[in-house]
Short mmCIF file of C-alpha atoms in Angstrom, two decimals:
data_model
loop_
_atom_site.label_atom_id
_atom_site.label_comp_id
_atom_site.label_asym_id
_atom_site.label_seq_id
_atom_site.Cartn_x
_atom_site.Cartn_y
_atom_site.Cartn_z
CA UNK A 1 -33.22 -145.30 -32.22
CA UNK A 2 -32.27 -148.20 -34.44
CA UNK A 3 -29.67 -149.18 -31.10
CA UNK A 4 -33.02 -150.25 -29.51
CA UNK A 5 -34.40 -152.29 -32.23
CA UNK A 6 -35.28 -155.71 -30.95
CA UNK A 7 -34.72 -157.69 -35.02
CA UNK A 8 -34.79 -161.76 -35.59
CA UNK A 9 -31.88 -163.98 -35.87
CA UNK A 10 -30.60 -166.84 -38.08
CA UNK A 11 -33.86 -166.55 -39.99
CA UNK A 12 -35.93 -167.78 -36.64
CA UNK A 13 -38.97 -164.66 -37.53
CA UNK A 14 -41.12 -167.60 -38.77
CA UNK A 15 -41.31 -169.39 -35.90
CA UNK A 16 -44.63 -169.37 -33.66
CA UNK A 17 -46.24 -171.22 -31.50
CA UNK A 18 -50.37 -170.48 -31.52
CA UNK A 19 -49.94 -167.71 -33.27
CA UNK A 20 -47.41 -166.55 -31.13
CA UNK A 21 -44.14 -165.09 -32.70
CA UNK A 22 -41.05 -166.69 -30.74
CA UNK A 23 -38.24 -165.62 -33.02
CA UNK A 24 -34.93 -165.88 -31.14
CA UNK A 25 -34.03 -162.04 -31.32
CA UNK A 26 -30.45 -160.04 -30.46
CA UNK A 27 -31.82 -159.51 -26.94
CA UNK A 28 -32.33 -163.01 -26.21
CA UNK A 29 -29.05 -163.76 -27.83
CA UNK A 30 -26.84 -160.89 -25.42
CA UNK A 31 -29.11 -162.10 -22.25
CA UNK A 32 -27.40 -165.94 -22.97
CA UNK A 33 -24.06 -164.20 -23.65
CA UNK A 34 -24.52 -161.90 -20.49
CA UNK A 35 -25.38 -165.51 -18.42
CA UNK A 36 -22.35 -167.35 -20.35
CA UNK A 37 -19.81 -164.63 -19.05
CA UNK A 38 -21.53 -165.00 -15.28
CA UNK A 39 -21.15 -169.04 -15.91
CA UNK A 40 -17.51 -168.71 -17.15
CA UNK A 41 -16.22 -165.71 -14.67
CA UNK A 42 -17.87 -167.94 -11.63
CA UNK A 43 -16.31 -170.97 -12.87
CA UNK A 44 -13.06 -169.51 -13.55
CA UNK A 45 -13.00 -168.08 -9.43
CA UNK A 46 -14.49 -171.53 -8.18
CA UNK A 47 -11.18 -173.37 -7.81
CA UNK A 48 -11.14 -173.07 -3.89
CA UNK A 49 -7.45 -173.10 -3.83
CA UNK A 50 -5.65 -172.42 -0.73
CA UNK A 51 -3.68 -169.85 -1.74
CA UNK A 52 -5.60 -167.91 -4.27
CA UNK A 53 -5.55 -166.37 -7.57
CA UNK A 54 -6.39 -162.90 -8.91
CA UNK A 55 -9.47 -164.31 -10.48
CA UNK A 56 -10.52 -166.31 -7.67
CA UNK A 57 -9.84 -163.31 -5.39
CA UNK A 58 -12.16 -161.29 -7.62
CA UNK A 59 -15.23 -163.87 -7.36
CA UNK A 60 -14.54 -163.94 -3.61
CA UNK A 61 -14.92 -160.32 -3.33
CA UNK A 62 -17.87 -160.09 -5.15
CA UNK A 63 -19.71 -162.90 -3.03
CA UNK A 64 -18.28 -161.01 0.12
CA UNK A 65 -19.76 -157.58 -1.18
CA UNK A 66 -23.11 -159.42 -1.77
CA UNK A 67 -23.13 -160.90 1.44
CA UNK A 68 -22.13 -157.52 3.23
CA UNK A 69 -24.76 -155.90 1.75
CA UNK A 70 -27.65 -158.64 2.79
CA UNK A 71 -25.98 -158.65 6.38
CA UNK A 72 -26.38 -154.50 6.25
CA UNK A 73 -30.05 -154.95 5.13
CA UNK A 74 -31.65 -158.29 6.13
CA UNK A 75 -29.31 -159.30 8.59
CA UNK A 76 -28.50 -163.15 9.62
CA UNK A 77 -31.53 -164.64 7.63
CA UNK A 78 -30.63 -162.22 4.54
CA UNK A 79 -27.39 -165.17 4.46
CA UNK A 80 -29.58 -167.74 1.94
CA UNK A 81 -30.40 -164.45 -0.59
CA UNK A 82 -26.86 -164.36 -1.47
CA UNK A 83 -27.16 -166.64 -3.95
CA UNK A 84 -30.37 -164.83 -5.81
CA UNK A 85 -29.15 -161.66 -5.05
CA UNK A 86 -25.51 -162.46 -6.55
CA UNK A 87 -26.90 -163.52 -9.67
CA UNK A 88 -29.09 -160.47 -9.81
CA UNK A 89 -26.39 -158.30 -9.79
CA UNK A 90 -24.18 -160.02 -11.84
CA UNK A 91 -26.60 -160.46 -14.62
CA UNK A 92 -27.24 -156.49 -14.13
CA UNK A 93 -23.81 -155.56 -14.32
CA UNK A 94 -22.64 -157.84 -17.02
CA UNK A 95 -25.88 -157.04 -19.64
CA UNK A 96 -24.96 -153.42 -18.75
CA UNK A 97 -21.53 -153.82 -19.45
CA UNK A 98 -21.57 -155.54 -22.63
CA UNK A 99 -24.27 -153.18 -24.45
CA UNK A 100 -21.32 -150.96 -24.00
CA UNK A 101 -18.71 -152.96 -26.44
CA UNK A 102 -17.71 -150.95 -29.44
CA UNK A 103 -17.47 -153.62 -31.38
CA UNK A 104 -19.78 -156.83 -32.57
CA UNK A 105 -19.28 -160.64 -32.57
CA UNK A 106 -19.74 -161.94 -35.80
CA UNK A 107 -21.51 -159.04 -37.19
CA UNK A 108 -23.73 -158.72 -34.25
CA UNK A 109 -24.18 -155.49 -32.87
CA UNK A 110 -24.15 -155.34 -28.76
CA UNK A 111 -27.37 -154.78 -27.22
CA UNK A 112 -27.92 -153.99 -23.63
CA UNK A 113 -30.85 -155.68 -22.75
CA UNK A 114 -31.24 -153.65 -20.10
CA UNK A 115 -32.68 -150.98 -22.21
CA UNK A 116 -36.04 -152.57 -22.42
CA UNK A 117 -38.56 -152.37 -19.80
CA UNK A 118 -39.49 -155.86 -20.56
CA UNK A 119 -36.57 -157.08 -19.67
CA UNK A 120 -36.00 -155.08 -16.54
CA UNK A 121 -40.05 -155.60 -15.27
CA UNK A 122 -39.19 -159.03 -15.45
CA UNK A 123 -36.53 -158.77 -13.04
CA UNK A 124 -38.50 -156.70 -11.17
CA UNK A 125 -41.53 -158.76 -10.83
CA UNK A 126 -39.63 -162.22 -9.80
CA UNK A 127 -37.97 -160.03 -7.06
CA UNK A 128 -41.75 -158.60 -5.59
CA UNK A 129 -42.50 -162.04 -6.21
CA UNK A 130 -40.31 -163.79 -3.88
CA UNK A 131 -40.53 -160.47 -1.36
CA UNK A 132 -44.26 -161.59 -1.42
CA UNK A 133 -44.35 -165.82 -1.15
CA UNK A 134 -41.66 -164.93 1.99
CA UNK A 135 -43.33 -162.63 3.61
CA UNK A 136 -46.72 -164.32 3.53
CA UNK A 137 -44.93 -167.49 3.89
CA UNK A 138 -43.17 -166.45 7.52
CA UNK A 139 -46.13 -164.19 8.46
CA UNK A 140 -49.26 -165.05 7.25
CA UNK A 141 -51.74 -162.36 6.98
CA UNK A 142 -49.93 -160.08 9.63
CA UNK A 143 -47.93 -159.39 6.97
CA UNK A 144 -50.59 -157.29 5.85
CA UNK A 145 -49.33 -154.66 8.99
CA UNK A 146 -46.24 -153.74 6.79
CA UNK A 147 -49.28 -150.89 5.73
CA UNK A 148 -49.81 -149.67 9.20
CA UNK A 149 -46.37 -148.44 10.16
CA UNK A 150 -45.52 -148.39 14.12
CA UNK A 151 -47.13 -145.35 15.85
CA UNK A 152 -49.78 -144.45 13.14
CA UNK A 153 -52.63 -142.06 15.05
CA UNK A 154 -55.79 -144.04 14.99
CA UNK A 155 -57.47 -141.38 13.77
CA UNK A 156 -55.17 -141.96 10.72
CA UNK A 157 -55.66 -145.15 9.77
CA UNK A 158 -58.31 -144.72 7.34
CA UNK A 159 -55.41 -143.11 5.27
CA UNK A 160 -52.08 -144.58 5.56
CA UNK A 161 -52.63 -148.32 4.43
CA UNK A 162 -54.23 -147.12 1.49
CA UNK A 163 -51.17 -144.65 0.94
CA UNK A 164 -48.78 -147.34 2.21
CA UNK A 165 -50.11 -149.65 -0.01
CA UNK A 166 -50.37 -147.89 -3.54
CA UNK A 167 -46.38 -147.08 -2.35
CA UNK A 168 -45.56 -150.77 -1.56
CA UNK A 169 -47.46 -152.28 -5.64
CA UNK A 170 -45.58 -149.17 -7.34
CA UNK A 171 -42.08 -150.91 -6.01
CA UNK A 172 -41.44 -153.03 -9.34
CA UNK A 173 -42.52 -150.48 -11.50
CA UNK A 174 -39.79 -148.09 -9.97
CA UNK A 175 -37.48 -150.67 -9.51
CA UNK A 176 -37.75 -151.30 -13.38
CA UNK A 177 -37.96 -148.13 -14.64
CA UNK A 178 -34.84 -146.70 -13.01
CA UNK A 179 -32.64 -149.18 -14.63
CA UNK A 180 -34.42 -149.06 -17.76
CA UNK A 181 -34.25 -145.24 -18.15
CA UNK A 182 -30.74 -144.96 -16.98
CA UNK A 183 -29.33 -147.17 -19.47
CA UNK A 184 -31.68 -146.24 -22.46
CA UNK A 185 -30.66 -142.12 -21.81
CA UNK A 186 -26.98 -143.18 -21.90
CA UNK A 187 -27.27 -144.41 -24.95
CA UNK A 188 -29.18 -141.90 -26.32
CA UNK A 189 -26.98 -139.39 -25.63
CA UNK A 190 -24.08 -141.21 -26.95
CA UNK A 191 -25.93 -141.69 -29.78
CA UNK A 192 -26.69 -137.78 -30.20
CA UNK A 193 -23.04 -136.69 -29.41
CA UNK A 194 -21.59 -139.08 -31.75
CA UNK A 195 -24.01 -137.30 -34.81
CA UNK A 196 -22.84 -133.83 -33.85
CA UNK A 197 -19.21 -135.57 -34.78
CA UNK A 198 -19.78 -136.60 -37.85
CA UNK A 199 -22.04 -134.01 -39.16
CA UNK A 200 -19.27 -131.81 -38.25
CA UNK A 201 -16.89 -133.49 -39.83
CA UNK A 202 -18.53 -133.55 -42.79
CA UNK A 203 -19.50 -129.50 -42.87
CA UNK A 204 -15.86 -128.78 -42.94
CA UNK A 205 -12.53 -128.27 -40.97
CA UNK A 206 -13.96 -125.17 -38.79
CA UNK A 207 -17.33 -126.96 -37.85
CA UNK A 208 -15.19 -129.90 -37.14
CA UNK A 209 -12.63 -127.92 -34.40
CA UNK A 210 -15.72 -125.82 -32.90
CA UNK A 211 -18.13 -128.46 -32.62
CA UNK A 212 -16.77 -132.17 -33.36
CA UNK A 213 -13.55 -131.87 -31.26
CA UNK A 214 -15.69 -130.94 -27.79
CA UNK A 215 -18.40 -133.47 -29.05
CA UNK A 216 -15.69 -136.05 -28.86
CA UNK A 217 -14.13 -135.01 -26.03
CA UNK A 218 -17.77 -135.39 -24.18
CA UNK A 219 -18.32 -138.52 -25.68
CA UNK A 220 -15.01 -140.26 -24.02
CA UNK A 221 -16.46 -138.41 -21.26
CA UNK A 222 -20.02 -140.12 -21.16
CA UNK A 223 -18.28 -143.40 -21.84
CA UNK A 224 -16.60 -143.35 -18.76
CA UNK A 225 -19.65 -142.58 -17.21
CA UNK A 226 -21.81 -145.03 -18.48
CA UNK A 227 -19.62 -147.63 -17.15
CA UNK A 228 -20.19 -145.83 -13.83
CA UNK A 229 -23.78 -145.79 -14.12
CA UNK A 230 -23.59 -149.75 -15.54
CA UNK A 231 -22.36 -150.73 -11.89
CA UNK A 232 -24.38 -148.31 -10.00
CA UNK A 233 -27.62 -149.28 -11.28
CA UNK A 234 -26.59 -152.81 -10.97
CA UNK A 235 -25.83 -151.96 -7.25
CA UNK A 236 -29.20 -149.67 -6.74
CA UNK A 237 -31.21 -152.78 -8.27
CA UNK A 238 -29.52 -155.71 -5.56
CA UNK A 239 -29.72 -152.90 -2.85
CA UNK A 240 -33.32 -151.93 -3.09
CA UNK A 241 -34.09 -155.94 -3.62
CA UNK A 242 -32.06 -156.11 -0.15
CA UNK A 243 -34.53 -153.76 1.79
CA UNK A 244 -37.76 -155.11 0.13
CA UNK A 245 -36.42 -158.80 1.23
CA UNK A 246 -35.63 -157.22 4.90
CA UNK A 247 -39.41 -156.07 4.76
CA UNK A 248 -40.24 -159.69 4.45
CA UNK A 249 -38.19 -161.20 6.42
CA UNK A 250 -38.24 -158.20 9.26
CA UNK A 251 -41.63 -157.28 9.90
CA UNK A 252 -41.96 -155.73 13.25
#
């Protein structure tokens, strides 16, 4: 599990503040990277020619598949999430994305930062966060009737805000979790596939053709998948943010 040890950089493990350890650490260094390739591949798109470019083309279509997606869920006031929402996914996809890289930068190993539930219940929470300062914000306390859906018997409703609720405060936590999980089991199993290869490899030629050359074979296999899974999770997150903000924004 070393892949998912969280270790101080350029010597920064000293440094605390009351007591506090705030060593700069290889998942606050691949969150900046993650934000510097958002920063450069939106600034690279942001030309606003007339006629444009492939890259410019691909930053338009990934504003116009955030916007879809808010029009879908929200509707016409979902228009001023795009922003947030773009970002979100970006950050998401990227982060996913990179943990993936074979290869370091200057001897650093890639870490996908979305491994940690830390780092995803953060996300989390500043999305239930904003769902909540709207929806108070627009509706006051009604908004409290998002836990007494339309039609509820009355002899019911002893029940289903309590159920409603409990469902409505375990949101971030599932929100998290699902990206969390789905990116730390991907590399786990990479991780597991790759030792059958070597210790194969090392028990011989016949060990190596009956179990290392299928291993492998899987392993290009899962790779391609976890890219897959990098963009749908990204998606899943920015959709289920989407509906949550259309709860807000919608209540009836």
């Amino acid at each position: 599990m070393h892949q998912f040890l969280i270790e101080p950089l350029f010597g920064t493990d000293q440094w605390t503040i009351a007591g506090h350890n705030i060593a700069f650490t290889n998942s606050a260094l691949w969150m900046l990277i993650s934000v510097g390739v958002l920063f450069a591949f939106v600034a690279g798109g942001a030309k606003g020619q007339t006629v444009p470019g492939r890259w410019q083309v691909m930053v338009e279509g990934l504003v116009g598949f955030i916007d879809s997606l808010l029009a879908a869920n929200v509707g016409p006031k979902g228009k001023k999430y795009v922003p947030y929402i773009f970002s979100l996914f970006s950050f998401i996809l990227f982060s996913n994305v990179l943990g993936l890289l074979p290869l370091g930068l200057f001897g650093i190993h890639p870490f996908t930062a979305t491994s940690h539930f830390t780092v995803t219940g953060v996300l989390a929470i500043l999305s239930f966060s904003i769902v909540l300062i709207v929806g108070f914000a627009r509706h006051g306390l009604h908004f409290f009737s998002l836990f007494v859906p339309h039609g509820t018997p009355a002899w019911l409703l002893w029940l289903i805000p309590f159920i409603e609720l409990i469902s409505f405060l375990v949101r971030p936590f599932s929100l998290a979790l699902r990206l969390f999980v789905a990116m730390m089991a991907g590399h786990v199993l990479l991780e597991v596939l790759s030792s059958f290869v070597i210790s194969s490899a090392n028990s011989g030629v016949l060990w190596g053709a009956v179990v290392g050359l299928p291993s492998f074979g899987l392993m290009i296999a899962i790779c391609a998948l976890e890219i897959l899974v990098a963009g749908i999770q990204a998606y899943v997150f920015a959709l289920l943010t989407s509906l949550y903000l259309n709860d807000a924004e919608n209540l009836h």
